[in-house]
Coordinates of C-alpha atoms and ligand atoms in Angstrom, one line a residue:
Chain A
X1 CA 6.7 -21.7 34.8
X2 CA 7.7 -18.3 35.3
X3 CA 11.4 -17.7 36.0
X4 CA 13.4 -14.2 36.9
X5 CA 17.3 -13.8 37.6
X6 CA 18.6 -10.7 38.9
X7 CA 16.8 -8.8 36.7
X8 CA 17.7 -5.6 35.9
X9 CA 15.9 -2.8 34.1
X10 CA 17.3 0.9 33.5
X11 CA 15.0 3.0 31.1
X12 CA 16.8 5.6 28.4
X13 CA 15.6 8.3 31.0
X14 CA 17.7 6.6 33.5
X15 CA 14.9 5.5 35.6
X16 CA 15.8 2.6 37.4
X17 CA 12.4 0.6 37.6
X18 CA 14.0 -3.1 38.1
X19 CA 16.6 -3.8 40.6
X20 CA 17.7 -7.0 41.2
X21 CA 14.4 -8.8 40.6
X22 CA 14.5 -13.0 41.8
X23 CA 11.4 -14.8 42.0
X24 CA 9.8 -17.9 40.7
X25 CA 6.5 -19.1 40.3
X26 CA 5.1 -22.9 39.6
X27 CA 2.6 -23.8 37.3
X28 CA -1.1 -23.3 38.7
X29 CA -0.5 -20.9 40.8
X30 CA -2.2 -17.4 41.8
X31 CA 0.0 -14.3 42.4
X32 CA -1.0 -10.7 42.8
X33 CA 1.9 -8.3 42.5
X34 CA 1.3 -4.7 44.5
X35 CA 3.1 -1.8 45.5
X36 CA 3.0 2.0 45.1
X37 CA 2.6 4.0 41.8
X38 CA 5.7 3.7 39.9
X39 CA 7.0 1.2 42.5
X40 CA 7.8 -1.3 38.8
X41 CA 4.8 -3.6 38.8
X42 CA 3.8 -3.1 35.0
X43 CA 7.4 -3.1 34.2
X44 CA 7.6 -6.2 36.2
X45 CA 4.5 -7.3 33.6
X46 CA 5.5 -5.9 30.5
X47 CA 9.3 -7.7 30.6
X48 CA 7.5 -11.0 31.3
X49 CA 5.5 -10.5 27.4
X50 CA 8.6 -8.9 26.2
X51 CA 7.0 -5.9 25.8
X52 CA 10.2 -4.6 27.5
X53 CA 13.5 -6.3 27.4
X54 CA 15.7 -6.3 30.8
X55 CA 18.9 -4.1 30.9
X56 CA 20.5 -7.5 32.3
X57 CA 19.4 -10.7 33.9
X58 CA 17.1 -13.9 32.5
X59 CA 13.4 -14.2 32.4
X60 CA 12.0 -17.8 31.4
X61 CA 8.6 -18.2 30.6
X62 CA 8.1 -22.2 29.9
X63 CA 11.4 -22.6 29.6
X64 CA 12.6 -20.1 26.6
X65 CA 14.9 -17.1 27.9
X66 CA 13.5 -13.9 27.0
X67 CA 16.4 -11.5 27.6
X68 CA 17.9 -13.4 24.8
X69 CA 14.8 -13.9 22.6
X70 CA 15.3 -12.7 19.3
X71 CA 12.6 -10.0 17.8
X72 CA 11.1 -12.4 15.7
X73 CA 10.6 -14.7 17.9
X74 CA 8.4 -12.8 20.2
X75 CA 5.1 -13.3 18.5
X76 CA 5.6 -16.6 19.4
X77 CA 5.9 -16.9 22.6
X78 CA 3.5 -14.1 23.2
X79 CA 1.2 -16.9 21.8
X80 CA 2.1 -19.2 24.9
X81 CA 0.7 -16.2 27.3
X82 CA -2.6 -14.3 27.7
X83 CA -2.4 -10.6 29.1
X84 CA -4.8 -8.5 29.9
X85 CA -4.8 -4.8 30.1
X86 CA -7.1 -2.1 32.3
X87 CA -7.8 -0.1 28.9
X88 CA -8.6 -3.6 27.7
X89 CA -6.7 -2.8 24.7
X90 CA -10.0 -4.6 22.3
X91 CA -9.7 -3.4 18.5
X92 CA -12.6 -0.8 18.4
X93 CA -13.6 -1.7 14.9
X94 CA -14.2 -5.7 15.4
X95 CA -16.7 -7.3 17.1
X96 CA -16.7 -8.7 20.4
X97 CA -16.8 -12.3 18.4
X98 CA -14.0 -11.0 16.0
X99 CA -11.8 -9.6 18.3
X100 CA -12.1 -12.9 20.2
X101 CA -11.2 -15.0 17.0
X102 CA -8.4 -12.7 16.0
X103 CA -6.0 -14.2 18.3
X104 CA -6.8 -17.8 17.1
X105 CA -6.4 -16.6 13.6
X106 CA -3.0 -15.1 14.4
X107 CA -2.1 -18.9 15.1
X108 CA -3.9 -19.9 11.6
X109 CA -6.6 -22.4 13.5
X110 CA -8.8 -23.9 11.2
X111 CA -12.2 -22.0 11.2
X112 CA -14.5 -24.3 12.6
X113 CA -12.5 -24.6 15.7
X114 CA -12.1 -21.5 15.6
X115 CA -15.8 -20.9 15.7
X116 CA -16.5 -23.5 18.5
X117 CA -13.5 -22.4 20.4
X118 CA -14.9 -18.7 20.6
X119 CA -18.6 -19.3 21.1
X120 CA -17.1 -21.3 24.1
X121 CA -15.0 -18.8 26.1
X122 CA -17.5 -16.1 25.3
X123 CA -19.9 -18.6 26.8
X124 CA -17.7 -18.7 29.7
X125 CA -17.1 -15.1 30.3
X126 CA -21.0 -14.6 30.1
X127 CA -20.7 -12.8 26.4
X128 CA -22.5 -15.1 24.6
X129 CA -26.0 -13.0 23.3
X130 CA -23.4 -9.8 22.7
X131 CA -21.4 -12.0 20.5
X132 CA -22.0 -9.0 17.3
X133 CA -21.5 -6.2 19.3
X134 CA -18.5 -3.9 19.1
X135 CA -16.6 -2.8 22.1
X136 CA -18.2 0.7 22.2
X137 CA -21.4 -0.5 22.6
X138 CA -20.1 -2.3 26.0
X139 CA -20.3 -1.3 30.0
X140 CA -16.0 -1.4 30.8
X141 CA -16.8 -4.8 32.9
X142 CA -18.0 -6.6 29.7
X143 CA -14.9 -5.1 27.5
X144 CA -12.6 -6.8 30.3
X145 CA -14.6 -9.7 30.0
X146 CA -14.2 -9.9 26.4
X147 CA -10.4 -9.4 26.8
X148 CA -9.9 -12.0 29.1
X149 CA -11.7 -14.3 26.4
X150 CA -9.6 -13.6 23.7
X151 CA -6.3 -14.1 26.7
X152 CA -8.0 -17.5 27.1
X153 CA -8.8 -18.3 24.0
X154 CA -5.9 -20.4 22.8
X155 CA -5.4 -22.0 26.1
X156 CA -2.4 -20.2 27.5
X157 CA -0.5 -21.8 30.3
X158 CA -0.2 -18.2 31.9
X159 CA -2.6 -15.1 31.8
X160 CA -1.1 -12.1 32.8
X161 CA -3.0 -9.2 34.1
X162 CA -1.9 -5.2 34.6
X163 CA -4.9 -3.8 37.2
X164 CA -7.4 -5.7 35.4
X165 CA -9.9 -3.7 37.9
X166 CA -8.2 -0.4 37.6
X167 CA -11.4 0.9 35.8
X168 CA -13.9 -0.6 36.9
X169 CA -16.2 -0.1 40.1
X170 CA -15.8 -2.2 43.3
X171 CA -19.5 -4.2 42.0
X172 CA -18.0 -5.3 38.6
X173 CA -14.4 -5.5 39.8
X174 CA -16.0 -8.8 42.1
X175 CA -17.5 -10.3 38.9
X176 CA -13.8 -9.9 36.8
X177 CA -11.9 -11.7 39.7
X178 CA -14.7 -14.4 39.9
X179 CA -13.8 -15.3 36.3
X180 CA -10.2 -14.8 36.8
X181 CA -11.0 -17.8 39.8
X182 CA -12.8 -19.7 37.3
X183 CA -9.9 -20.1 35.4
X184 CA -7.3 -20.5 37.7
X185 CA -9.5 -23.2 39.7
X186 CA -10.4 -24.6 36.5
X187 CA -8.6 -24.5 33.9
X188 CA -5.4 -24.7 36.0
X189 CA -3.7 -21.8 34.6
X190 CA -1.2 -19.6 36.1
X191 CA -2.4 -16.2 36.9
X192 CA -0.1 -13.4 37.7
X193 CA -2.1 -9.7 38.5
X194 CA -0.8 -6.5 39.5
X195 CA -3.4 -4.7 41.4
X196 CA -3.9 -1.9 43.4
X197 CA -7.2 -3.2 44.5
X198 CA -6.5 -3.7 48.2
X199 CA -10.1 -5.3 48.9
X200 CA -9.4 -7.7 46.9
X201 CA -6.2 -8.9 48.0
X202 CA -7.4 -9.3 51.5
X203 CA -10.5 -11.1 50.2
X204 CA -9.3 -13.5 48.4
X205 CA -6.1 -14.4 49.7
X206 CA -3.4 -16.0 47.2
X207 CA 0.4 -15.5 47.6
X208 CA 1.5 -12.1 47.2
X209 CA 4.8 -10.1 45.7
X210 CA 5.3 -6.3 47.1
X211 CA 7.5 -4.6 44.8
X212 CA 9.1 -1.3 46.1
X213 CA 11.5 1.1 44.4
X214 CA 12.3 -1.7 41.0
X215 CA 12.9 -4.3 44.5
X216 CA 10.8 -7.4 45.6
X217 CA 10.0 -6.5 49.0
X218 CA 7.6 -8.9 50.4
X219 CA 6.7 -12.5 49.2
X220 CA 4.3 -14.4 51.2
X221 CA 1.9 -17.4 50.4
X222 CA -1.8 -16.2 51.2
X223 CA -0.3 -12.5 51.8
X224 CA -2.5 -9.3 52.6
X225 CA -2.0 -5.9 50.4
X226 CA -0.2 -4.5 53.4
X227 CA -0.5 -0.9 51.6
X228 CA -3.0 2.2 53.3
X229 CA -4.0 3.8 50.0
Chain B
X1 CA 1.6 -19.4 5.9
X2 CA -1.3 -21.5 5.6
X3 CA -3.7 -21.0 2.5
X4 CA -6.6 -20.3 4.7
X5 CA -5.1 -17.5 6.5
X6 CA -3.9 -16.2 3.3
X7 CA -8.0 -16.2 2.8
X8 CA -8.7 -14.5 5.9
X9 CA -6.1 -11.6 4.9
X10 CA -8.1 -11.1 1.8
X11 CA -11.6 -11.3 3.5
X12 CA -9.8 -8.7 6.4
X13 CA -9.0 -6.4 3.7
X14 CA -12.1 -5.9 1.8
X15 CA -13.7 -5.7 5.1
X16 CA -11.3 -2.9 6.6
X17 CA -11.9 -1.1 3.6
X18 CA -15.3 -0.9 4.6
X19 CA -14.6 -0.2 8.6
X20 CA -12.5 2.7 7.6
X21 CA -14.9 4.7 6.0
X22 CA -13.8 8.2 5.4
X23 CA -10.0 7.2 5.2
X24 CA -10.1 4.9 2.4
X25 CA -12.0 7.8 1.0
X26 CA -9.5 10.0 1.5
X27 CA -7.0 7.7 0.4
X28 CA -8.6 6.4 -2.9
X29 CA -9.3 10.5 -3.5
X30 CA -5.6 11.2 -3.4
X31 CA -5.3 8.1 -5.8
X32 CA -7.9 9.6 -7.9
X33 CA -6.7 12.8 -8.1
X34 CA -2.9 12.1 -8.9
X35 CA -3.6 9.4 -11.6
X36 CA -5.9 11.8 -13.3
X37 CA -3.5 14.5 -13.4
X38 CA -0.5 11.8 -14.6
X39 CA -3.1 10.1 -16.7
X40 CA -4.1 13.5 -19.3
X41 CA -0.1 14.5 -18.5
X42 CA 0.9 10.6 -20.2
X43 CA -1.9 11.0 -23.1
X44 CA -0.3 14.4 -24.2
X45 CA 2.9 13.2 -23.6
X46 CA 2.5 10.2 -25.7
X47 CA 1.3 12.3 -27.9
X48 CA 4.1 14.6 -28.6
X49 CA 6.4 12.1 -28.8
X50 CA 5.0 10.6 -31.7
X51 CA 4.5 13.5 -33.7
X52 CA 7.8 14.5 -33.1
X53 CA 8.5 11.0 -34.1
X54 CA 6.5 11.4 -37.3
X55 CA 8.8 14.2 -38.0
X56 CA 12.6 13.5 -37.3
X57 CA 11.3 9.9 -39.3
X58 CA 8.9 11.1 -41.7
X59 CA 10.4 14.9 -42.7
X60 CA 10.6 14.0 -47.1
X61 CA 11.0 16.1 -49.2
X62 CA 8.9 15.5 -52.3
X63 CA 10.6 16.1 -56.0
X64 CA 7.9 17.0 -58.7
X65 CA 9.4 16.1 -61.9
X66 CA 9.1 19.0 -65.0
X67 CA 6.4 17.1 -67.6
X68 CA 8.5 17.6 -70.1
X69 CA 11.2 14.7 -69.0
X70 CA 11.0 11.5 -71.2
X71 CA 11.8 8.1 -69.2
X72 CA 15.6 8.6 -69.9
X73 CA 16.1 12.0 -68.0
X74 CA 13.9 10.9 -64.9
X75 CA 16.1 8.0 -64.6
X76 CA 19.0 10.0 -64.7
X77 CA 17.2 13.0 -61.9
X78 CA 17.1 9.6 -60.1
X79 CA 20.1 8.8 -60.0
X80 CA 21.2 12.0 -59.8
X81 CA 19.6 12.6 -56.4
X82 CA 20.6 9.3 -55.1
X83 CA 24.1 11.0 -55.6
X84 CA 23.5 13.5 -53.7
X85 CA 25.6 14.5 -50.7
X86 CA 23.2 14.2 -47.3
X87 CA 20.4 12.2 -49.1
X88 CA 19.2 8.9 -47.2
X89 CA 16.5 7.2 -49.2
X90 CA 14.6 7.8 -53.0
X91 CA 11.5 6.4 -54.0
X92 CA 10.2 6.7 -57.0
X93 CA 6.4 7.4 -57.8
X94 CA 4.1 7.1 -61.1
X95 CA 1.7 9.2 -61.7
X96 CA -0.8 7.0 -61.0
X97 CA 1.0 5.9 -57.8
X98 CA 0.7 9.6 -57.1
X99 CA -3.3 9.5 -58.2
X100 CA -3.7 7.1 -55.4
X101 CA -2.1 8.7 -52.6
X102 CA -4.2 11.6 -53.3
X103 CA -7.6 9.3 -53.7
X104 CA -6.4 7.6 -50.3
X105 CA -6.2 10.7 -48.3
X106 CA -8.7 13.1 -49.5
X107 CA -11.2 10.6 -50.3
X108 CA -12.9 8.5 -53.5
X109 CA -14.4 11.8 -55.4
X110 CA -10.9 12.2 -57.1
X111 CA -11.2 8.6 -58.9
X112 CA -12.4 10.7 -62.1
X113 CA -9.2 12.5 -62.3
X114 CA -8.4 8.4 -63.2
X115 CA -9.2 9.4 -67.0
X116 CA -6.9 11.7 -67.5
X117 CA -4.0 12.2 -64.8
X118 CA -3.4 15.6 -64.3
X119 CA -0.1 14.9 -61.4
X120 CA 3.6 14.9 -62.1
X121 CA 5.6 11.8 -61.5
X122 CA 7.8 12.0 -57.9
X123 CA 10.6 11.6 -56.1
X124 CA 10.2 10.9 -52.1
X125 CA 13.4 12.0 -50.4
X126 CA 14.9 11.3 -46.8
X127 CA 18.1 12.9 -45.7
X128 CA 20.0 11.3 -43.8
X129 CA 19.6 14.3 -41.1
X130 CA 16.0 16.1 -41.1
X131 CA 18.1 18.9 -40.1
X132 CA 19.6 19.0 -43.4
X133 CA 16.7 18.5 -44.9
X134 CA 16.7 22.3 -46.0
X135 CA 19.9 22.5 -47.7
X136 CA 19.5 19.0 -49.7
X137 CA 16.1 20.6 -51.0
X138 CA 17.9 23.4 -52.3
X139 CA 20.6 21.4 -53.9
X140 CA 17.8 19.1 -55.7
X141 CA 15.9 22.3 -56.8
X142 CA 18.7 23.1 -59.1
X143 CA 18.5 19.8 -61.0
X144 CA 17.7 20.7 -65.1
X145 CA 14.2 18.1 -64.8
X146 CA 13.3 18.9 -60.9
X147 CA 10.0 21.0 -61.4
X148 CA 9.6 22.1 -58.1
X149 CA 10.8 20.6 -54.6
X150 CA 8.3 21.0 -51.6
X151 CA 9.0 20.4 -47.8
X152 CA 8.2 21.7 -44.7
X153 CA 10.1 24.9 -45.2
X154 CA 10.2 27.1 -42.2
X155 CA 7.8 25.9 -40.3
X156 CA 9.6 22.4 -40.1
X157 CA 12.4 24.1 -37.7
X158 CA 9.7 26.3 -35.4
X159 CA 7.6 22.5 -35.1
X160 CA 11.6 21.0 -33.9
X161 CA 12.2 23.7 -31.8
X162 CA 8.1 23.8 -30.3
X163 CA 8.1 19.8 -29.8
X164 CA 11.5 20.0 -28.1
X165 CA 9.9 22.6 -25.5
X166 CA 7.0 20.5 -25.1
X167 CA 8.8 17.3 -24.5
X168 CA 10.8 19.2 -21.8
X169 CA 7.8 20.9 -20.3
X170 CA 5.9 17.9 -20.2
X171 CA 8.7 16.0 -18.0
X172 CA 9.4 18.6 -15.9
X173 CA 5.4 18.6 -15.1
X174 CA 5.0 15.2 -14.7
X175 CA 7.9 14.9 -12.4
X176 CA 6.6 18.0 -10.1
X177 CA 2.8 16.5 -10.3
X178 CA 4.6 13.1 -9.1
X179 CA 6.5 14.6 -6.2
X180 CA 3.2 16.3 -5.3
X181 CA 1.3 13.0 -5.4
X182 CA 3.6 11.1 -3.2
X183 CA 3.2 14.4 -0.8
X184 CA -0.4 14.0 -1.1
X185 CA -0.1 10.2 -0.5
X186 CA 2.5 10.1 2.3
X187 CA 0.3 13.1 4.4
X188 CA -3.1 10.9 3.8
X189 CA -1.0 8.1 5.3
X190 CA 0.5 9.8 8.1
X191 CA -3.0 10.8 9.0
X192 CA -4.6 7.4 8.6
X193 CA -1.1 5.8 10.8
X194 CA -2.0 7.7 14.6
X195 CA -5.6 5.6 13.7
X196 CA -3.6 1.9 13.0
X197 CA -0.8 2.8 15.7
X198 CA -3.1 1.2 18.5
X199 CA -4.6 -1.5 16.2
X200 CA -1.0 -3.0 15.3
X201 CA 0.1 -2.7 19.0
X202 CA -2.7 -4.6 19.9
X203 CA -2.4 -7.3 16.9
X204 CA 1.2 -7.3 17.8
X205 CA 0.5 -8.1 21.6
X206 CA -1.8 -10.8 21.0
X207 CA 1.0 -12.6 19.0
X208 CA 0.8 -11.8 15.6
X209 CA 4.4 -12.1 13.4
X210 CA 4.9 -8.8 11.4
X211 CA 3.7 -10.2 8.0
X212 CA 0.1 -11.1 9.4
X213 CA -0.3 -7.6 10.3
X214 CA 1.6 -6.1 7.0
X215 CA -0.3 -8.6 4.3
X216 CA -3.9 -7.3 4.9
X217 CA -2.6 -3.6 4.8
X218 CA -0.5 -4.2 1.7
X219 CA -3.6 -6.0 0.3
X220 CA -6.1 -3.0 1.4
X221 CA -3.7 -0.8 -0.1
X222 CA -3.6 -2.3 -3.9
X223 CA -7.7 -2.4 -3.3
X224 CA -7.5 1.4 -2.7
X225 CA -4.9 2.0 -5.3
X226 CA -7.3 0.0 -8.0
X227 CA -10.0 2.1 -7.0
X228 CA -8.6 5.0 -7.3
X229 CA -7.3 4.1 -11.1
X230 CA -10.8 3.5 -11.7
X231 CA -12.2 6.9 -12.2
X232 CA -9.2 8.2 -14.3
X233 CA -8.8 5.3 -16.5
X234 CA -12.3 5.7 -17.5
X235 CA -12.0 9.5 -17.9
X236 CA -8.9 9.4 -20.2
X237 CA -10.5 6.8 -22.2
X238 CA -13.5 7.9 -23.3
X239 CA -12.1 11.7 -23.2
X240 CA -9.5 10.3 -25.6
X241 CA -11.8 9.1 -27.7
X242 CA -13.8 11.9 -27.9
X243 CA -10.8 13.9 -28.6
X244 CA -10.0 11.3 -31.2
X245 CA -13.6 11.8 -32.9
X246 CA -12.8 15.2 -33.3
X247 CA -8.9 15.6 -34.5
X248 CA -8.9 12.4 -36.4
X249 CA -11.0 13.7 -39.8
X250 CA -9.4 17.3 -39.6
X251 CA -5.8 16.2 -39.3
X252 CA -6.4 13.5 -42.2
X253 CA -3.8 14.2 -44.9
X254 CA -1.5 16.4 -42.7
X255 CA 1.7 15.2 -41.8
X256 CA 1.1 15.4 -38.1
X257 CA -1.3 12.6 -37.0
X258 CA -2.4 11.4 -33.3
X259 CA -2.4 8.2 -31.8
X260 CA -4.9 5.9 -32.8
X261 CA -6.8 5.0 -29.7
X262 CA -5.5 0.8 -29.5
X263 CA -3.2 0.0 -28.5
X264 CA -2.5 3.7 -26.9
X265 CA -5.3 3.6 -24.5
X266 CA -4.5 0.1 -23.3
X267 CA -1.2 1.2 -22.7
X268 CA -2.2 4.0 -20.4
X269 CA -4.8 1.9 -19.0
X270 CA -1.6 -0.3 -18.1
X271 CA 0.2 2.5 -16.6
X272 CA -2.6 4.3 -14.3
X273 CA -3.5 0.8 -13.5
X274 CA -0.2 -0.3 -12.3
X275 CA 0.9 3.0 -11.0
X276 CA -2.3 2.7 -8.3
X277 CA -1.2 -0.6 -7.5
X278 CA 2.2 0.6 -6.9
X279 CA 1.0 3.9 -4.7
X280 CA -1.2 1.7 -3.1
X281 CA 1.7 -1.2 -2.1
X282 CA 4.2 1.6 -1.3
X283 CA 1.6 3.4 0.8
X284 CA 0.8 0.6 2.8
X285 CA 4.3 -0.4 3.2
X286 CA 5.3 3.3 4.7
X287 CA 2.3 3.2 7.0
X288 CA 2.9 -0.1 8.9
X289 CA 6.4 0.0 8.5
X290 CA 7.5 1.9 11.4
X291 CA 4.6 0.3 13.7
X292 CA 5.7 -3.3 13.2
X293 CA 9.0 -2.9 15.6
X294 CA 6.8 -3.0 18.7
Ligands
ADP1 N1 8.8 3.6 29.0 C1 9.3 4.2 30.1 N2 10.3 5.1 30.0 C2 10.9 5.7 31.0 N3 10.5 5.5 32.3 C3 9.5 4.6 32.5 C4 8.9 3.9 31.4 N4 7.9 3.1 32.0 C5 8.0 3.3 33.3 N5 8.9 4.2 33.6 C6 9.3 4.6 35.0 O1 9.7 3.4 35.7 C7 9.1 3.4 37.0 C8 8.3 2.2 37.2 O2 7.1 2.4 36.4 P1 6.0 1.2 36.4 O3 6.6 -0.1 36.1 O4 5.0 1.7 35.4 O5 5.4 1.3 37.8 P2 3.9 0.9 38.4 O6 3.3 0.0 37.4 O7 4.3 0.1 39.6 O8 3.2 2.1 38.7 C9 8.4 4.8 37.2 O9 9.3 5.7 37.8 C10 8.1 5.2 35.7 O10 8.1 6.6 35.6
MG2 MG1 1.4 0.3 36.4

């Protein structure tokens, strides 16, 4: 599903934040990615939506080369991945329903698919009587809920997550990884997560990647955080 | 691109218009302000241009023949002035001709003068400069049947020399007044871009291609451009037409006359019209330009 070959990533500053990255992960699986501040895990993240292209190396995601992906290209295969953010990154003027349907209209669905299709995943995520409400008007677990909707929405084969918790207290952080379960268990899709959360981790045990210094230093099936923070 | 998401960009823009409040009143305001200026700039303009027109075209010179001339001797002024180094173009006029004229530009009241015809006959001269106009009018003078030649005189060169300034000033203004709009414009914009920075990064990451984010700005932007033409079209028309109301009957029977309000105000309709469009497309174009490399 998810490919990397010596991946390499040197920002203009000079910062080294990818060294050599290898890893590969199979369809269905869950992985959390953890390590220190500025240890690489978003960059780790971002190259993976193309956010950021590698200095060197290959990234595959369902097959299509990244590194090598031309610019307009990217929207598409963005299309075949759902991330989600801890600012949430919603669009403060659109409703929880519309910023929802926005990324099925980026793929021109028809609009009565995309009307079921949303009132479904909001349903899923709990959201279903705030439909009309805008992101403002929301606690910071319901924006994250919303935003894993709309990375759901068009039934991505992988979500990708940057500390979906990271703002959000222990209580509601519980209720977010209980949907990210949901749709791992049940929808069968792939679920990569940095976290720092180290709780979590230990709670729910799936395999885990410790990335230190731009380096994978840890990979174990049903790992621990391994991190005093 | 499918025709329903062509339908959804339109429905996004008039609704963004709307979400954004205060900027696309700041924006359509700039709009506003700039085509009014350009719009009362283009009307004087126009303006000046055609009664300079009216002049380098229309400068005659008019030849009163002396009363006394039988048929013979006017035919031989004619051809006498057709001779004439520097002249362009004679017509001849009766006296009743002439009676006409005068009914059709100072009104029906001088019909009675139909009885008996008081005018000379006349000769309408063009020179083939309206420079030379002067020195062709002296020539003619000195004919043995001319009674009396009558132009412009003096005031003919001030009017060159006055419409020449005007024609200059009135680039040289509408030029700086453009340069200030697109300043006006392009800081509006800049403000409004630090709001839609985040927005397009977040369309972007979801997976939109740059032309679903582009077409509903670029739509939103000829909205706003049409509304800000709105305001000055209707404030040159019907301040033209006023103005019209006015000059028209007092500048009847000069030599300088305005333009008559059609087709001239559907041509700066046209203009403000399609100049807000164009503001509006170029505006939207500068503000998501830079954003859509993400
Ligand atoms: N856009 C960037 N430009 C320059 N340096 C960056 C950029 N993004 C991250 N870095 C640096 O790269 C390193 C790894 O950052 P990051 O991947 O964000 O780590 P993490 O998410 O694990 O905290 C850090 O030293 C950070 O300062
Ligand atoms: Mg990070």
């Amino acid at each position: 599903m998810i490919k990397m070959k010596d991946v390499y990533k040197k920002y203009t500053n000079g910062v080294v934040a990818a060294n050599g990255l290898n890893v590969q992960i199979a369809p269905g699986e869950f992985v959390y990615v953890v390590g220190p501040s500025g240890a690489g895990k978003s960059t780790f993240i971002k190259m993976m939506y193309r956010e950021e292209k590698p200095t060197s190396g290959e990234i595959y995601i369902d097959g299509t080369n990244l590194a090598t992906l031309k610019n307009r290209e990217v929207p598409f295969v963005r299309r075949k991945l759902g991330v989600v953010f801890q600012d949430f990154k919603l669009l403060p003027k659109l409703t929880v329903y519309e910023n929802v349907a926005f990324a099925m209209e980026v793929i021109e669905a028809p609009s009565d698919t995309i009307r079921d299709r949303v009132t479904e995943v909001l349903d899923l995520v709990g959201l279903k009587a705030k439909a009309r409400m805008l992101p403002t008007e929301l606690s910071g677990g319901e924006q994250q809920r919303v935003s894993i909707a709309r990375s759901i929405v068009n039934r991505p084969k992988v979500v990708i997550a940057d500390e979906p918790t990271g703002n959000l207290d222990p209580e509601t952080s519980w209720d977010i990884m209980n949907v990210f379960r949901d749709i791992n268990e049940q929808l069968g899709t792939t679920i990569v997560m940095a976290t720092h959360n180290k709780n979590i981790v230990n709670r729910i045990r799936h395999r885990v990647i410790a990335i230190e210094g731009g380096l994978i230093v840890r990979d174990e099936a049903e790992g621990v955080y391994g991190y005093e923070i | 691109m499918k025709f329903r998401t062509l339908r959804r960009h339109f429905r996004e823009s008039f609704k963004t218009l709307g979400r954004n409040g205060w900027m696309t009143f700041a924006s359509v305001s700039a709009v506003t302000v700039t085509l009014l200026l350009v719009g009362v700039f283009v009307a004087i303009m126009l303006n000046l241009n055609k009664i300079a027109d009216d002049l380098e075209h229309d400068v005659e010179m008019k030849v009163y023949v002396e009363l006394a001339a039988d048929e013979a001797s006017t035919t031989a002024l004619a051809e006498q002035i057709r001779e004439t180094p520097g002249v362009a173009e004679v017509i001849y006029s009766t006296r009743d001709q002439e009676l006409e004229r005068m009914v059709q530009d100072f009104g029906e009241d001088l019909k009675l003068y139909e009885q008996s015809n008081p005018l000379r006959e006349a000769f309408y001269v063009k020179a083939t400069e309206p420079q030379q106009t002067a020195k062709v009018a002296q020539t003619i003078d000195e004919y043995p049947n001319t009674y009396e030649v009558v132009y412009g005189e003096g005031k003919i060169e001030k009017l060159f020399d006055f419409l020449n300034f005007g024609r200059n000033a009135g680039l040289i203004l509408i030029l700086a007044l453009l340069f200030t709009a697109m300043f006006l414009i392009s800081n509006t914009i800049r403000i409004t871009i630090v709001a839609r920075q985040t927005e397009i990064g977040i369309m972007k990451l979801v997976g939109a291609t740059n032309s679903f984010v582009r077409i509903p700005f670029v739509l939103e932007g000829i909205w706003m451009g049409i509304l800000g033409s709105i305001i000055p079209i209707l404030a040159v028309v019907f301040g033209y037409l006023q103005f019209y109301d006015y000059a028209e009957p007092r500048l009847r029977g000069e030599m300088i006359q305005i333009l008559a309000p059609v087709p001239f105000l559907y041509i700066v309709t046209g203009i403000l019209f399609s100049m807000g469009v164009f503001i509006g497309i170029w505006g939207s174009f500068m503000s998501v330009r830079k954003f859509l490399k993400v």
